[in-house]
Amino acid sequence: MIDFGRRTWRIRRGPVAVHGALRTVVVCLGLLLVTCAVGVAGVVTGDLDFTIAEVWRALRDPDAGFDRVVILEWRVPRVTAAIVFGAALGASGAVFQALTRNPLASPDVIGLSAGSHTGGLVAIILLGGTYSAIAGGALIGGVLTAVAIYLLAYRRGVQGFRLIVVGIGVSAMLTAANTYLILRAELDLAMSAAAWGAGSLNGTNWEQVLIGGGVIVVLLTVLTVFAPALSQLGLGDEAAAASGVTVERTRLTLVVLGVAPVAVVTAAAGPIAFVALAAPQIARRLARTAGVTITPAAFTGAFLLLAADYAAQHLLPVTLPVGLVTVVIGGGYLVWLLVAEARRRL
Amino acid sequence: MPPESDPRPPGAAGSPAVNTAARRGRLCVEDATIGYDKRIIIENLSVQIPDHSFTVIVGPNACGKSTLLRGLSRLLKPSDGQVVLDGADIHSYKAKEVARRIGLLPQNSIAPDGITVADLVARGRFPHQGLLRQWTEKDEQAVAEAMEATGVTDLSGRLVDELSGGQRQRVWVSMALAQRTDILLLDEPTTFLDITHQIELLELFTDLHLAGRTLVAVLHDLNHAARYGTHLIAMKNGAIVAQGPPADIVTADLVEEVFDLTCVVVPDPVSGSPSVAPLGRIR
C-alpha cells in the first residue's frame, strides 16, 4: 500500500476502479448532514411554525389546505433552490479558482455574474422578463462575457492572473452598464429589475427549481467528468500537456461549463455574490485537498447559500434578500482575501 | 518497469511494427520549422533520436534547444515539416496516446497547495486513466515503482511544499516515470540544484537509461553532458552544428564554434570523458 499521507478509500469492482481521500468523503457527508438540518429548519420555521408531523401530513395529504401551499409551494422549492443553486455557485467558483490557481478568481469577481446580470436586465427591459427570457438573457450575457474576457486575456494561451485583472475591468464596465440600463428603464420595469438584481430566493417557484435544477445537475455531472483534467491543469500547462491534456481546448470547455451554472442561478435568483468566491476556499481547508476541487466546493456552496438564506429570513430583524446578506459577508471576506494576497506577494 | 505503450502508429494495430530501431529511431524530426507565433526559432531541422540513447542537447542560450525539446514533446506544433513518433506525425495521435509513449519533465511545473508526494506522483497516471478506471492495481504498482526508482518512497506521505529543491525535482521525475513511457524528455532538469543534487539526478537518469529507456535532455553544463550523455546534439542559431558520441565530437574547435569560447578539452580524470576548461581572459 502506498502512503498518501492521509487515509484513503478505494473501490475496485468490475470496470470501476476509483480511489480518494477518506477525509473528503467525511467532509462532504458532514456538510450534507448540516445542510439537511438547516433545510428542515427552513421548512418548519417562518411566519407559520410547523412541527415535523404537520409537515409530513401536509406533504402527504392533498387536502391539507393552506399548510400544504405554504410548505409545498413556498418553502420546499425555496430550500431546494438554495441547495441546488448554492452547489452550482460553489462548483463554478471551484472551476475558475482551479483554472487560475488564484482564490480571487470567482465568477462574481471576474465579471461573469455582472455579464449574466446585464443579459438578464436586457431581457427584462426588452422582452419583459418571463423566466425563460431572463434565463436565456443571463446565459447569453454570461457566456459572451466569458468569451470576451477569455479573448482579451489571450496571449499564447490564457494565464490566470491576466484573466483576473481583465475580468475585474470588464466587471466594472458591466456594472456601470447595468446601472445605466436600470436608470433608463421605465419605472415598473426598473423596479422589477432592481428586485431581481438584489439577488433573492423570494418567490422561487417549482418551474425555476425544476428547469434550473435540471440544467445544473447535468452541468455538474459533466464537470465531474472533467475534474481529473482540471486537477491536471493545476500542475502547470506544460506538465498537463505532457500527461495528455489538450490544454487550451480543455480550458475553454471548462470556462464554458463553469460560467453556465452561474448564468442559470443568476437567471432564477439574480446575482448572488460571495458563495462562488468563498465556498471553494472553505471546502479546500475543510477537506485538505490538493488545490481546489469541485465536489467539496459544491457541497460547501449548498450549505452556505442555504444558511445565508435562512439567516436573511429568520435571524435578522428585517427580512432581506439573500443576495444582500452574501454581499455583506462576501465584501468583508474579499477585503481580507486581498489583504492576505497582497501580504503574501510582497 | 515494462512499458505499457504499443509502439505502433495509430491505426496500425495488427500490422508489424512500421520501423525498426536499426533503420530509424522511434522519435525523429523531419524538416521541421518550429517557433512561437510568427517568430521562427528552428528552421528546416531534421534529427534522429537514437533509440535507447541518453541524448543530450547542448548549445548557448536562445539556440533553440528547448524549442526542439518542446517540438519533440508535442507542446509546440511545427509550422512546417513534422515530428515523427513511431512512424506517424506526432500531432496525428490523441494527446493521451502520445503521453503513454513520451514523458516530459518540464522546466516550470507547479505543485498544487497541500499536495502530498504520492498524490503528485499518481498524477503521472493520468494518460492511463479513464472515467471509471482511475486507480487500478497497475496504477498503484506504477506509482510505487516510480517512487522506489527515484528514492522518494520514504517521503510519499509528506507535503511537496516542505521538501528541498533536490527532493522536489526527484518527485517530479517520479511523476514522469509513473507515466511509464519508453521515451523521457527532460527540459533543463538540473537547473537551480546544487552540484551534489545535480550529480545525484544525472546518475538517476543514467540508471533509467541503462534500464532501457530513451532519454533526451537539455543540459547547460557541457561537462555533465559529455560525461553522462551517450549521444550529443550541439545546436547554434536554431541549427544542429554537430552530433554523435561525446568522445567523438567534443573538441576545442566545436566548443569555439558553438559557444564562441576558446578552451582546452582534456579527459575527465574520473570518467575519461571530454572535459572543457575555458581559456578565459583571467588566469
XYZ file of C-alpha atoms in Angstrom:
629
model
C 0.000 0.000 0.000
C 1.192 3.466 -0.866
C 1.321 6.021 1.923
C -0.547 9.081 0.627
C -0.041 10.935 3.883
C -3.733 10.516 4.709
C -6.336 7.802 4.843
C -7.709 6.729 1.505
C -10.532 4.552 0.279
C -10.798 2.624 -2.937
C -13.382 0.671 -4.850
C -12.471 -1.987 -7.383
C -15.402 -3.817 -8.830
C -15.815 -4.835 -12.444
C -14.941 -1.928 -14.709
C -14.848 0.513 -11.802
C -11.536 1.324 -10.117
C -11.557 4.559 -8.180
C -9.928 5.904 -5.051
C -9.865 9.058 -2.999
C -9.191 10.615 0.357
C -11.333 9.465 3.231
C -11.417 12.971 4.645
C -13.097 14.361 1.540
C -15.926 11.836 1.843
C -16.369 12.532 5.550
C -16.405 16.303 4.981
C -18.949 16.013 2.160
C -21.203 13.757 4.241
C -20.905 16.142 7.189
C -21.843 19.096 5.005
C -24.778 17.122 3.607
C -25.949 16.445 7.131
C -25.847 20.066 8.314
C -27.383 21.204 5.024
C -30.289 18.806 5.564
C -30.675 20.064 9.134
C -30.830 23.718 8.026
C -33.135 22.673 5.181
C -35.584 21.072 7.635
C -35.370 24.177 9.809
C -36.122 26.284 6.730
C -39.234 24.254 6.004
C -40.661 24.212 9.536
C -39.942 27.777 10.620
C -41.288 31.076 9.338
C -44.363 33.222 9.878
C -46.152 29.944 10.449
C -44.249 27.411 12.520
C -44.924 23.747 11.907
C -43.965 20.546 13.643
C -42.316 17.785 11.649
C -45.529 15.770 11.921
C -47.537 18.656 10.463
C -45.077 18.980 7.581
C -45.297 15.277 6.918
C -49.092 15.421 6.903
C -49.104 18.458 4.614
C -46.808 16.742 2.153
C -48.920 13.552 2.001
C -52.422 14.878 2.269
C -53.661 16.801 -0.771
C -56.469 18.268 1.337
C -54.152 19.911 3.863
C -55.148 23.326 2.513
C -53.094 26.394 3.264
C -50.424 24.467 5.186
C -49.762 22.456 2.040
C -49.445 25.592 -0.068
C -47.008 27.185 2.375
C -44.861 24.078 2.638
C -45.058 22.540 -0.795
C -45.360 25.652 -2.955
C -43.309 28.164 -0.956
C -40.836 26.654 1.428
C -39.730 23.377 -0.147
C -38.927 24.943 -3.553
C -37.063 27.744 -1.815
C -34.948 25.364 0.257
C -34.343 23.137 -2.767
C -33.344 26.167 -4.834
C -30.910 27.356 -2.160
C -29.246 23.933 -2.051
C -29.038 23.367 -5.809
C -28.095 26.947 -6.675
C -25.530 27.062 -3.878
C -23.954 23.859 -5.180
C -23.847 25.355 -8.670
C -22.143 28.531 -7.436
C -19.636 26.577 -5.364
C -18.722 24.321 -8.281
C -18.441 27.248 -10.660
C -16.144 29.097 -8.276
C -14.019 25.967 -7.909
C -13.621 25.691 -11.678
C -12.348 29.248 -12.053
C -10.160 29.186 -8.960
C -8.596 25.911 -10.040
C -8.083 27.116 -13.607
C -6.347 30.304 -12.486
C -4.805 28.859 -9.302
C -5.984 32.014 -7.578
C -8.539 32.330 -4.764
C -9.632 35.698 -6.181
C -10.928 34.199 -9.379
C -14.598 33.575 -9.000
C -17.386 34.327 -11.410
C -18.591 37.243 -9.281
C -15.174 38.894 -9.189
C -14.142 38.400 -12.816
C -17.373 39.793 -14.230
C -19.309 36.694 -15.225
C -22.081 37.392 -12.727
C -22.163 41.010 -13.916
C -22.394 39.771 -17.504
C -25.265 37.437 -16.641
C -26.878 40.345 -14.814
C -26.549 42.546 -17.913
C -28.050 39.833 -20.089
C -30.922 39.377 -17.669
C -31.570 43.138 -17.477
C -31.655 43.438 -21.242
C -34.142 40.570 -21.312
C -36.338 42.210 -18.651
C -36.313 45.600 -20.338
C -36.653 44.474 -23.935
C -38.606 41.255 -23.599
C -40.436 41.866 -20.360
C -38.918 39.299 -18.032
C -40.554 35.885 -18.278
C -38.401 33.267 -16.590
C -37.210 31.746 -19.854
C -36.372 35.180 -21.313
C -34.336 36.136 -18.236
C -32.693 32.725 -18.221
C -31.762 32.993 -21.887
C -30.546 36.571 -21.470
C -28.468 35.707 -18.407
C -26.961 32.683 -20.117
C -26.071 34.612 -23.273
C -24.736 37.529 -21.208
C -22.607 35.241 -19.059
C -21.176 33.236 -21.937
C -20.483 36.361 -24.037
C -18.679 37.928 -21.090
C -16.651 34.776 -20.567
C -15.673 34.685 -24.234
C -14.801 38.401 -24.199
C -12.631 38.042 -21.093
C -11.014 34.919 -22.499
C -10.132 36.620 -25.776
C -8.967 39.846 -24.114
C -6.719 37.855 -21.768
C -5.491 35.525 -24.522
C -1.864 35.800 -25.388
C -0.281 32.474 -26.349
C -2.720 30.774 -24.056
C -4.567 32.213 -21.105
C -2.685 32.901 -17.913
C -4.607 33.041 -14.649
C -3.627 36.390 -13.256
C -4.220 38.222 -16.548
C -7.667 36.654 -16.725
C -8.499 38.040 -13.272
C -7.248 41.563 -13.962
C -9.078 41.719 -17.295
C -12.158 40.243 -15.605
C -12.186 42.870 -12.851
C -12.023 45.598 -15.515
C -14.816 44.049 -17.547
C -16.835 43.587 -14.366
C -16.558 47.300 -13.548
C -17.708 48.282 -17.035
C -20.645 45.877 -16.942
C -21.722 47.104 -13.504
C -21.831 50.633 -14.923
C -23.848 49.362 -17.883
C -26.265 47.622 -15.508
C -26.864 50.857 -13.570
C -27.387 52.717 -16.836
C -29.914 50.117 -18.026
C -31.935 50.400 -14.814
C -31.847 54.222 -14.909
C -33.097 54.326 -18.465
C -35.857 51.769 -17.998
C -39.484 52.621 -17.323
C -40.378 52.730 -13.656
C -42.234 49.422 -13.331
C -39.615 47.550 -15.329
C -36.839 49.222 -13.359
C -38.460 48.156 -10.096
C -38.774 44.520 -11.111
C -35.244 44.631 -12.492
C -33.932 46.085 -9.236
C -35.765 43.489 -7.154
C -34.309 40.737 -9.300
C -30.901 42.406 -9.240
C -30.698 42.282 -5.444
C -30.418 38.505 -5.640
C -33.250 36.810 -3.823
C -34.821 33.401 -3.453
C -38.119 35.077 -2.516
C -40.923 33.696 -4.573
C -38.882 30.888 -6.087
C -41.337 28.544 -7.764
C -41.156 24.937 -8.871
C -40.742 25.922 -12.523
C -37.469 27.726 -11.768
C -36.270 24.988 -9.452
C -37.019 22.131 -11.823
C -35.714 23.744 -15.008
C -32.733 25.450 -13.379
C -32.045 22.476 -11.133
C -32.207 20.030 -14.035
C -29.739 22.043 -16.064
C -27.459 22.406 -13.049
C -27.470 18.676 -12.310
C -26.466 17.963 -15.909
C -23.736 20.627 -15.805
C -22.321 19.381 -12.512
C -22.260 15.820 -13.836
C -20.316 16.873 -16.917
C -17.982 18.947 -14.720
C -17.264 15.868 -12.609
C -16.132 14.078 -15.763
C -13.698 16.923 -16.435
C -12.489 17.073 -12.827
C -9.338 14.951 -13.368
C -8.280 17.119 -16.327
C -8.916 20.219 -14.205
C -6.667 18.829 -11.443
C -4.049 18.028 -14.040
C -4.111 21.644 -15.289
C -3.202 22.642 -11.736
C 0.303 21.284 -12.376
C 1.003 23.956 -14.964
C 0.263 23.937 -18.674
C 3.384 22.053 -19.713
C 3.049 19.275 -17.173
C -0.647 18.961 -18.009
C 0.066 18.773 -21.737
C 2.863 16.266 -21.160
C 0.437 13.988 -19.353
C -2.054 14.060 -22.199
C -4.369 17.029 -21.545
C -5.264 19.115 -24.596
C -4.664 22.283 -22.619
C -6.396 25.127 -24.493
C -9.387 23.059 -25.596
C -9.947 21.656 -22.106
C -9.602 25.094 -20.567
C -12.122 26.662 -22.944
C -14.555 23.806 -22.282
C -14.152 24.305 -18.546
C -14.678 28.075 -18.853
C -17.980 27.493 -20.661
C -19.015 24.723 -18.241
C -18.062 26.985 -15.345
C -19.981 30.040 -16.485
C -23.184 28.164 -17.322
C -24.199 27.305 -13.707
C -23.720 30.950 -12.683
C -25.919 32.087 -15.548
C -28.630 29.593 -14.606
C -28.583 30.719 -10.969
C -28.494 34.394 -11.912
C -31.485 33.909 -14.189
C -33.559 32.358 -11.430
C -32.462 34.318 -8.386
C -30.488 37.318 -9.594
C -26.812 37.831 -8.911
C -25.748 36.212 -5.641
C -22.211 37.135 -4.665
C -19.726 35.550 -2.265
C -20.801 31.901 -2.417
C -18.724 31.134 -5.522
C -15.822 33.105 -4.065
C -15.761 31.594 -0.591
C -17.100 28.047 -0.968
C -14.085 26.553 -2.805
C -11.623 28.002 -0.295
C -13.637 26.907 2.731
C -14.006 23.465 1.150
C -10.282 23.192 0.492
C -9.482 23.998 4.104
C -12.105 21.592 5.432
C -11.219 18.668 3.162
C -7.476 19.485 2.931
C -7.456 18.556 -0.726
C -4.565 19.308 -3.064
C -5.671 22.521 -4.700
C -9.303 23.477 -5.189
C -11.676 20.633 -6.072
C -15.207 20.720 -7.430
C -17.202 18.263 -5.322
C -16.431 19.550 -1.816
C -16.901 23.109 -3.118
C -20.377 22.209 -4.385
C -21.370 20.753 -1.008
C -19.979 23.801 0.797
C -21.759 26.166 -1.603
C -25.067 24.411 -0.998
C -24.686 24.786 2.740
C -23.516 28.423 2.533
C -26.375 29.640 0.360
C -28.986 27.756 2.363
C -27.582 29.087 5.639
C -27.354 32.636 4.249
C -30.954 32.430 3.020
C -32.102 31.129 6.393
C -30.245 33.961 8.122
C -31.687 36.519 5.732
C -35.207 35.338 6.551
C -35.131 34.488 10.206
C -32.081 35.686 12.079
C -32.266 39.369 11.194
C -34.897 41.806 12.475
C -35.992 42.532 8.891
C -36.301 40.068 6.032
C -33.616 40.782 3.450
C -32.835 39.364 0.024
C -30.199 36.657 0.427
C -28.022 38.449 -2.141
C -27.669 41.363 0.263
C -26.560 39.089 3.094
C -23.984 37.339 0.939
C -22.699 40.675 -0.399
C -22.115 41.989 3.114
C -20.326 38.851 4.296
C -18.589 38.454 0.940
C -17.360 42.034 0.864
C -15.622 41.534 4.174
C -14.172 38.245 3.030
C -12.950 39.804 -0.238
C -11.150 42.589 1.629
C -9.498 40.013 3.891
C -8.508 37.943 0.845
C -6.996 40.939 -0.953
C -5.023 41.918 2.126
C -3.796 38.353 2.649
C -2.881 38.054 -1.042
C -1.005 41.362 -1.019
C 0.934 40.319 2.086
C 1.867 37.016 0.511
C 3.181 38.661 -2.640
C 5.142 41.491 -1.021
C 9.450 -1.278 -15.447
C 7.762 -2.584 -18.587
C 6.327 -0.006 -20.951
C 2.561 -0.028 -21.362
C 2.577 1.630 -24.728
C 2.247 -0.116 -28.020
C 4.989 1.196 -30.287
C 2.869 1.378 -33.396
C 1.310 4.348 -35.109
C -2.425 4.940 -34.709
C -4.447 2.682 -36.977
C -1.590 0.257 -37.465
C -2.690 -2.253 -34.839
C -2.120 -5.784 -36.035
C 0.396 -4.848 -38.672
C 4.073 -5.434 -37.981
C 5.983 -2.568 -36.395
C 6.432 0.090 -39.028
C 10.042 0.864 -38.417
C 12.946 -0.901 -36.857
C 15.414 0.663 -34.500
C 18.237 -0.060 -36.893
C 16.684 1.933 -39.708
C 15.196 4.836 -37.863
C 14.641 5.878 -34.260
C 11.153 5.888 -32.815
C 11.318 9.653 -32.466
C 12.674 11.971 -35.127
C 12.234 15.396 -36.624
C 11.751 15.730 -40.368
C 12.480 19.062 -41.945
C 10.576 20.921 -39.233
C 10.187 24.646 -38.720
C 9.249 25.409 -35.120
C 8.680 28.712 -33.348
C 6.278 30.817 -31.320
C 3.522 32.670 -33.164
C 5.335 34.229 -36.093
C 8.824 34.115 -34.565
C 10.700 31.198 -36.080
C 13.333 29.639 -33.814
C 14.198 26.478 -35.700
C 14.033 26.254 -39.484
C 14.030 23.103 -41.630
C 15.683 20.971 -38.990
C 15.944 17.210 -39.215
C 17.282 14.993 -36.455
C 17.065 11.411 -35.233
C 16.869 10.489 -31.587
C 18.718 7.142 -31.394
C 16.653 4.542 -29.548
C 17.901 3.607 -26.074
C 20.317 6.533 -26.061
C 20.810 9.199 -23.412
C 20.759 12.081 -25.858
C 21.792 15.480 -24.551
C 21.065 18.706 -26.414
C 23.592 21.466 -25.709
C 24.115 24.970 -27.017
C 24.202 28.615 -25.972
C 21.137 30.435 -24.632
C 18.413 31.011 -27.223
C 19.913 28.474 -29.645
C 16.583 26.661 -29.874
C 17.371 23.627 -27.734
C 14.315 23.981 -25.508
C 12.222 24.744 -28.587
C 13.417 21.496 -30.149
C 12.520 19.604 -26.987
C 9.087 21.220 -26.914
C 8.621 20.196 -30.537
C 9.626 16.612 -29.693
C 7.150 16.553 -26.819
C 4.166 17.823 -28.867
C 3.965 21.058 -26.846
C 4.783 23.047 -29.990
C 3.442 22.222 -33.397
C 5.840 22.680 -36.309
C 4.557 25.243 -38.803
C 6.241 23.202 -41.480
C 7.619 19.651 -41.574
C 6.812 17.172 -38.853
C 7.910 15.371 -35.729
C 7.549 11.645 -36.283
C 6.775 9.243 -33.456
C 6.675 5.528 -34.296
C 6.207 6.199 -37.976
C 3.426 8.791 -37.812
C 3.166 12.551 -37.295
C 3.113 13.148 -33.556
C 0.154 15.504 -33.974
C -1.922 12.749 -35.591
C -2.086 10.933 -32.251
C -4.515 11.627 -29.461
C -2.866 13.619 -26.672
C -3.202 10.776 -24.170
C -1.718 8.307 -26.666
C 1.419 10.451 -27.020
C 1.580 10.723 -23.237
C 1.634 6.932 -22.985
C 4.731 6.867 -25.193
C 6.633 10.059 -24.315
C 7.074 11.542 -20.872
C 8.308 15.062 -20.223
C 9.860 16.744 -17.229
C 9.030 20.419 -17.923
C 11.062 23.339 -16.677
C 8.250 25.039 -14.822
C 5.770 22.874 -13.011
C 3.518 23.858 -10.176
C 2.792 21.680 -7.164
C -0.773 22.461 -6.028
C -1.079 23.670 -2.421
C -1.291 20.843 0.042
C -0.432 18.011 -2.363
C 1.496 15.047 -0.977
C 4.341 13.306 -2.771
C 2.349 10.164 -3.552
C -0.551 12.289 -4.819
C 1.719 14.164 -7.193
C 3.416 11.024 -8.481
C -0.026 9.476 -9.015
C -0.864 12.370 -11.336
C 1.540 10.764 -13.793
C -1.036 8.040 -14.315
C -3.463 10.434 -15.987
C -2.906 9.210 -19.577
C -3.687 5.648 -18.486
C -6.881 6.522 -16.656
C -10.450 6.606 -17.878
C -13.733 7.799 -16.454
C -14.274 4.735 -14.287
C -10.780 3.274 -14.277
C -8.895 5.788 -12.199
C -6.931 3.676 -9.796
C -6.243 0.095 -10.833
C -3.678 -2.335 -9.478
C -1.436 -1.311 -12.377
C -1.640 2.372 -11.411
C -0.739 1.574 -7.845
C 2.181 -0.586 -8.939
C 3.496 2.031 -11.370
C 3.398 4.745 -8.712
C 5.097 2.529 -6.121
C 7.835 1.581 -8.584
C 8.364 5.146 -9.764
C 8.796 6.330 -6.192
C 11.159 3.442 -5.472
C 13.296 4.176 -8.542
C 13.681 7.838 -7.593
C 14.172 7.152 -3.897
C 11.162 9.118 -2.683
C 9.186 6.215 -1.200
C 10.029 7.344 2.325
C 8.723 10.820 1.518
C 5.452 9.596 -0.003
C 3.170 10.983 2.705
C 4.959 14.325 3.003
C 3.745 17.610 1.530
C 5.662 18.581 -1.616
C 5.893 22.196 -0.335
C 8.002 21.012 2.593
C 10.684 19.287 0.504
C 14.086 20.596 -0.522
C 14.743 21.559 -4.144
C 16.562 18.318 -4.892
C 13.883 16.160 -3.324
C 11.168 18.067 -5.144
C 12.862 17.553 -8.505
C 13.102 13.827 -7.784
C 9.366 13.803 -7.096
C 8.691 15.429 -10.480
C 10.928 12.856 -12.169
C 8.987 10.203 -10.297
C 5.710 11.570 -11.668
C 7.099 11.408 -15.212
C 8.268 7.833 -14.556
C 4.843 6.808 -13.277
C 3.647 7.595 -16.785
C 5.659 4.521 -17.821
C 6.866 5.731 -21.171
C 9.797 4.379 -23.174
C 10.911 7.875 -24.054
C 11.531 10.552 -21.452
C 12.297 14.190 -22.283
C 13.993 16.383 -19.674
C 13.999 20.165 -20.019
C 16.971 21.563 -18.052
C 16.356 19.144 -15.186
C 19.391 20.167 -13.130
C 18.967 23.944 -13.214
C 18.618 25.523 -9.741
C 20.074 22.471 -7.985
C 23.361 22.391 -6.110
C 26.178 20.262 -7.519
C 25.514 17.277 -5.281
C 21.875 17.096 -6.304
C 22.808 17.667 -9.940
C 25.101 14.649 -9.963
C 22.600 12.570 -7.990
C 19.918 13.361 -10.554
C 22.169 12.731 -13.559
C 23.100 9.338 -12.155
C 19.428 8.587 -11.636
C 18.904 9.406 -15.323
C 21.792 7.112 -16.233
C 20.128 4.310 -14.250
C 16.895 4.918 -16.152
C 18.806 4.907 -19.426
C 20.586 1.668 -18.558
C 17.198 0.141 -17.736
C 16.317 0.589 -21.401
C 14.679 3.994 -21.679
C 15.438 6.578 -24.336
C 16.283 9.869 -22.659
C 16.555 13.288 -24.272
C 17.765 16.088 -22.000
C 18.572 19.741 -22.421
C 21.577 20.484 -20.200
C 23.571 23.650 -19.660
C 26.708 22.068 -18.266
C 28.835 20.766 -21.120
C 30.950 18.598 -18.815
C 27.856 16.899 -17.412
C 26.549 16.410 -20.944
C 29.815 14.828 -22.080
C 30.124 12.614 -19.030
C 26.589 11.254 -18.767
C 25.234 11.587 -22.294
C 25.733 8.801 -24.851
C 24.721 10.963 -27.805
C 25.253 14.710 -28.048
C 23.420 17.214 -30.231
C 25.154 20.614 -30.363
C 22.957 23.474 -31.564
C 23.519 27.079 -32.521
C 21.083 29.604 -34.000
C 18.351 27.031 -34.429
C 20.519 24.582 -36.366
C 22.481 21.478 -35.464
C 26.223 22.004 -35.627
C 27.364 18.523 -34.668
C 26.004 15.291 -33.273
C 27.436 12.000 -32.124
C 29.026 10.336 -29.108
C 30.625 12.950 -26.818
C 34.093 11.431 -27.117
C 33.963 11.880 -30.884
C 32.541 15.366 -31.205
C 33.530 17.420 -28.151
C 36.660 19.230 -29.271
C 38.051 22.702 -28.633
C 37.056 23.659 -32.189
C 33.448 22.610 -31.677
C 33.152 24.478 -28.372
C 34.564 27.584 -30.022
C 32.175 27.251 -32.931
C 29.075 26.630 -30.808
C 29.719 28.760 -27.740
C 32.274 31.307 -29.049
C 34.516 30.182 -26.213
C 38.172 29.297 -26.543
C 39.055 26.364 -24.365
C 41.135 23.295 -23.812
C 39.459 19.910 -23.879
C 41.068 17.346 -21.582
C 39.911 13.896 -20.495
C 37.900 13.975 -17.285
C 40.214 12.478 -14.617
C 37.431 10.239 -13.293
C 35.432 9.083 -16.277
C 37.789 9.829 -19.161
C 35.001 11.714 -20.972
C 35.917 15.021 -22.636
C 36.071 17.869 -20.142
C 36.102 21.540 -21.067
C 38.432 24.077 -19.414
C 37.794 27.600 -20.723
C 40.913 29.630 -21.558
C 39.268 32.843 -20.466
C 40.994 36.162 -20.001
C 41.949 35.934 -16.353
C 44.098 33.084 -15.127
